[in-house]
Amino acid sequence: MIIPQIIIILLIILGILSLQFKDLLNAVISLAIFSLLSSLLFYYLHAPDVSIAEAAVGAGVATVIFIAVIGKTRRKEE
Amino acid sequence: MKESEIVSVISRKLVPYILIFGLYLISYGHLSPGGGFQGGVVLASGIILLALARGTDSAQKLFPEKNLRIVEAKAFFLFLFMGIGGLVAGGYFLQNFLPLGKAGEVPSAGFIFFLNLIIGLKVSAGISLICFYLLKGE
């Protein structure tokens, strides 16, 4: 099983990217991909319950809330 | 924000299936992965998709804000009353007093099904209220 290791490395790369981006919209999108990949990881680790919750909350609702907040404040980080 | 034909049509076709999937997750919560919270969040994401694609006003024609607020507030008390009903009937808080069916069928776990239903309604109403209030000011 090499797939969980690949997913974990991608998760680390996406986490560092979302910290480094100066454009906050890019950071939010990379966080959405992060939680989608981590829901895939939970599914591989035989936790489909957590996987459904992570996909719905992390990739769906949290992204909408973050983008709405970016729309109300600034988009660029100084 | 400019209205897009593609987003509008796709979201209108997709939202009923998302809502049905959320209700499936809630009603099969005691048999398969899923349950009250997960199904409720899926229901809320369907409502939020409608609000994002068609505007909060047309989403509130289907899911009025007043009704969502009532559901969000009353569901907790309904849960509490079911727990106290178990206390009265069986001696413990949340004690089951409904007949247990055959294992593996949908009505098979006493009132865990109803508890899942209440939690799902409460979660979906709460999360969609949060997103309505956030999206309304634009």
Short mmCIF file of C-alpha atoms in Angstrom, two decimals:
data_model
loop_
_atom_site.label_atom_id
_atom_site.label_comp_id
_atom_site.label_asym_id
_atom_site.label_seq_id
_atom_site.Cartn_x
_atom_site.Cartn_y
_atom_site.Cartn_z
CA MET A 1 0.00 0.00 0.00
CA ILE A 2 1.86 3.04 -1.26
CA ILE A 3 -1.21 5.31 -1.66
CA PRO A 4 -1.44 6.58 1.98
CA GLN A 5 2.24 7.60 1.91
CA ILE A 6 1.72 9.57 -1.32
CA ILE A 7 -1.36 11.26 0.17
CA ILE A 8 0.53 12.20 3.35
CA ILE A 9 3.38 13.79 1.35
CA LEU A 10 0.84 15.73 -0.76
CA LEU A 11 -0.88 16.87 2.46
CA ILE A 12 2.41 18.25 3.83
CA ILE A 13 3.12 20.07 0.55
CA LEU A 14 -0.40 21.56 0.46
CA GLY A 15 -0.18 22.69 4.10
CA ILE A 16 3.12 24.49 3.49
CA LEU A 17 1.72 26.05 0.29
CA SER A 18 -1.39 27.35 2.06
CA LEU A 19 0.85 29.00 4.65
CA GLN A 20 3.13 30.55 2.02
CA PHE A 21 0.55 32.02 -0.38
CA LYS A 22 0.17 35.80 -0.18
CA ASP A 23 -3.11 35.69 -2.13
CA LEU A 24 -5.59 34.40 0.43
CA LEU A 25 -7.95 32.91 -2.18
CA ASN A 26 -5.18 30.55 -3.31
CA ALA A 27 -4.60 29.58 0.32
CA VAL A 28 -8.29 28.77 0.81
CA ILE A 29 -8.40 26.66 -2.36
CA SER A 30 -5.32 24.71 -1.30
CA LEU A 31 -6.92 24.13 2.12
CA ALA A 32 -10.02 22.76 0.33
CA ILE A 33 -7.83 20.34 -1.65
CA PHE A 34 -6.07 19.48 1.63
CA SER A 35 -9.30 18.41 3.30
CA LEU A 36 -10.48 16.52 0.21
CA LEU A 37 -7.21 14.53 0.17
CA SER A 38 -7.40 13.93 3.91
CA SER A 39 -10.94 12.57 3.50
CA LEU A 40 -9.48 10.16 0.90
CA LEU A 41 -6.82 9.23 3.45
CA PHE A 42 -9.45 8.54 6.12
CA TYR A 43 -11.28 6.32 3.65
CA TYR A 44 -8.11 4.31 3.02
CA LEU A 45 -7.60 3.96 6.77
CA HIS A 46 -11.10 2.35 7.09
CA ALA A 47 -12.86 5.32 8.69
CA PRO A 48 -15.64 6.13 6.19
CA ASP A 49 -17.64 7.96 8.88
CA VAL A 50 -14.90 10.52 9.49
CA SER A 51 -14.31 10.68 5.75
CA ILE A 52 -17.88 11.81 5.03
CA ALA A 53 -17.73 14.45 7.78
CA GLU A 54 -14.36 15.75 6.56
CA ALA A 55 -15.47 15.97 2.93
CA ALA A 56 -18.71 17.77 3.80
CA VAL A 57 -17.36 20.16 6.42
CA GLY A 58 -13.79 20.77 5.24
CA ALA A 59 -14.23 20.91 1.51
CA GLY A 60 -17.79 22.23 1.42
CA VAL A 61 -18.93 24.45 4.25
CA ALA A 62 -15.59 25.77 5.57
CA THR A 63 -14.51 26.84 2.07
CA VAL A 64 -17.74 28.77 1.56
CA ILE A 65 -17.34 30.51 4.92
CA PHE A 66 -13.68 31.39 4.21
CA ILE A 67 -14.49 32.79 0.76
CA ALA A 68 -17.40 34.84 2.13
CA VAL A 69 -15.08 36.30 4.78
CA ILE A 70 -12.43 37.11 2.12
CA GLY A 71 -15.15 38.89 0.15
CA LYS A 72 -15.92 41.03 3.20
CA THR A 73 -12.26 41.84 4.04
CA ARG A 74 -9.01 42.11 2.02
CA ARG A 75 -7.83 39.50 -0.45
CA LYS A 76 -4.07 40.14 -0.27
CA GLU A 77 -1.94 39.51 2.77
CA GLU A 78 0.60 42.18 3.58
CA MET B 1 -22.15 39.37 -9.08
CA LYS B 2 -23.04 38.39 -12.66
CA GLU B 3 -25.54 35.58 -13.19
CA SER B 4 -24.15 32.53 -15.00
CA GLU B 5 -26.49 30.27 -16.97
CA ILE B 6 -24.37 27.12 -16.50
CA VAL B 7 -23.99 27.49 -12.74
CA SER B 8 -27.69 28.20 -12.33
CA VAL B 9 -28.88 25.18 -14.34
CA ILE B 10 -26.34 22.73 -12.88
CA SER B 11 -27.06 23.77 -9.31
CA ARG B 12 -30.81 23.52 -9.81
CA LYS B 13 -30.41 19.98 -11.18
CA LEU B 14 -27.90 18.96 -8.49
CA VAL B 15 -29.49 20.29 -5.29
CA PRO B 16 -32.38 17.75 -5.03
CA TYR B 17 -29.95 14.84 -5.31
CA ILE B 18 -27.71 16.34 -2.62
CA LEU B 19 -30.73 16.74 -0.33
CA ILE B 20 -31.84 13.13 -0.98
CA PHE B 21 -28.30 11.90 -0.25
CA GLY B 22 -28.32 13.82 3.04
CA LEU B 23 -31.65 12.27 4.03
CA TYR B 24 -30.26 8.83 3.07
CA LEU B 25 -27.23 9.38 5.31
CA ILE B 26 -29.50 10.38 8.20
CA SER B 27 -32.01 7.55 7.83
CA TYR B 28 -29.37 4.82 7.39
CA GLY B 29 -27.20 6.26 10.14
CA HIS B 30 -27.53 3.28 12.49
CA LEU B 31 -26.67 0.73 9.78
CA SER B 32 -23.96 2.24 7.59
CA PRO B 33 -21.44 5.12 7.76
CA GLY B 34 -23.13 8.43 8.27
CA GLY B 35 -25.53 9.63 10.90
CA GLY B 36 -27.09 12.78 12.21
CA PHE B 37 -24.17 15.18 11.95
CA GLN B 38 -22.85 14.01 8.57
CA GLY B 39 -26.27 13.91 6.95
CA GLY B 40 -27.11 17.31 8.41
CA VAL B 41 -23.95 18.86 6.98
CA VAL B 42 -24.70 17.35 3.55
CA LEU B 43 -28.25 18.80 3.70
CA ALA B 44 -26.80 22.18 4.67
CA SER B 45 -24.29 22.05 1.81
CA GLY B 46 -27.20 21.53 -0.61
CA ILE B 47 -28.99 24.59 0.79
CA ILE B 48 -25.74 26.61 0.64
CA LEU B 49 -25.18 25.57 -3.00
CA LEU B 50 -28.66 26.88 -3.81
CA ALA B 51 -27.95 30.12 -1.94
CA LEU B 52 -24.61 30.63 -3.73
CA ALA B 53 -25.91 29.90 -7.21
CA ARG B 54 -29.34 31.58 -7.10
CA GLY B 55 -28.87 34.22 -4.43
CA THR B 56 -29.98 34.10 -0.81
CA ASP B 57 -33.39 35.59 -1.59
CA SER B 58 -34.51 32.74 -3.86
CA ALA B 59 -33.01 30.18 -1.47
CA GLN B 60 -35.04 31.71 1.34
CA LYS B 61 -38.24 31.26 -0.65
CA LEU B 62 -37.65 27.50 -0.38
CA PHE B 63 -36.08 27.48 3.10
CA PRO B 64 -37.40 30.55 4.95
CA GLU B 65 -35.05 31.96 7.54
CA LYS B 66 -37.78 32.09 10.17
CA ASN B 67 -38.53 28.36 9.85
CA LEU B 68 -34.84 27.49 9.98
CA ARG B 69 -34.49 29.50 13.18
CA ILE B 70 -37.49 27.74 14.74
CA VAL B 71 -36.16 24.28 13.76
CA GLU B 72 -32.69 25.12 15.07
CA ALA B 73 -34.06 26.22 18.44
CA LYS B 74 -36.76 23.60 18.95
CA ALA B 75 -34.76 20.52 17.89
CA PHE B 76 -32.61 20.66 21.00
CA PHE B 77 -35.66 20.69 23.26
CA LEU B 78 -37.17 17.81 21.29
CA PHE B 79 -33.96 15.82 21.88
CA LEU B 80 -34.11 16.66 25.59
CA PHE B 81 -37.77 15.65 25.81
CA MET B 82 -37.02 12.30 24.16
CA GLY B 83 -34.27 11.73 26.71
CA ILE B 84 -36.61 12.57 29.56
CA GLY B 85 -39.25 10.29 28.03
CA GLY B 86 -36.71 7.49 28.24
CA LEU B 87 -36.06 8.47 31.86
CA VAL B 88 -39.78 8.21 32.62
CA ALA B 89 -40.42 4.99 30.70
CA GLY B 90 -37.27 2.98 31.33
CA GLY B 91 -35.43 4.49 34.24
CA TYR B 92 -32.37 5.90 32.43
CA PHE B 93 -31.81 9.05 30.39
CA LEU B 94 -32.24 8.22 26.66
CA GLN B 95 -33.45 4.72 27.54
CA ASN B 96 -35.05 3.03 24.53
CA PHE B 97 -38.76 2.27 24.92
CA LEU B 98 -39.72 1.61 21.30
CA PRO B 99 -39.78 -1.97 19.96
CA LEU B 100 -36.49 -3.18 18.45
CA GLY B 101 -37.00 -4.59 15.00
CA LYS B 102 -34.92 -7.15 13.13
CA ALA B 103 -31.25 -6.17 12.89
CA GLY B 104 -30.26 -4.90 9.46
CA GLU B 105 -33.54 -3.26 8.49
CA VAL B 106 -34.13 0.48 8.56
CA PRO B 107 -36.63 0.69 11.47
CA SER B 108 -34.52 -1.53 13.69
CA ALA B 109 -32.82 0.50 16.40
CA GLY B 110 -35.60 1.90 18.54
CA PHE B 111 -35.44 5.65 18.64
CA ILE B 112 -31.83 6.06 17.52
CA PHE B 113 -33.38 6.75 14.12
CA PHE B 114 -35.41 9.64 15.57
CA LEU B 115 -32.42 10.98 17.47
CA ASN B 116 -30.42 10.95 14.22
CA LEU B 117 -33.28 12.76 12.47
CA ILE B 118 -33.45 15.47 15.14
CA ILE B 119 -29.66 15.99 15.15
CA GLY B 120 -29.62 16.14 11.35
CA LEU B 121 -32.35 18.78 11.20
CA LYS B 122 -30.68 20.85 13.90
CA VAL B 123 -27.23 20.75 12.26
CA SER B 124 -28.53 21.53 8.79
CA ALA B 125 -30.64 24.45 10.03
CA GLY B 126 -27.78 25.87 12.08
CA ILE B 127 -25.10 25.70 9.37
CA SER B 128 -27.37 27.07 6.66
CA LEU B 129 -28.40 29.94 8.97
CA ILE B 130 -24.69 30.81 9.52
CA CYS B 131 -24.09 30.88 5.76
CA PHE B 132 -27.28 32.85 5.03
CA TYR B 133 -26.18 35.56 7.46
CA LEU B 134 -22.67 35.62 5.97
CA LEU B 135 -23.81 35.75 2.35
CA LYS B 136 -26.67 38.21 2.82
CA GLY B 137 -24.56 41.33 3.24
CA GLU B 138 -23.02 41.28 -0.25
#
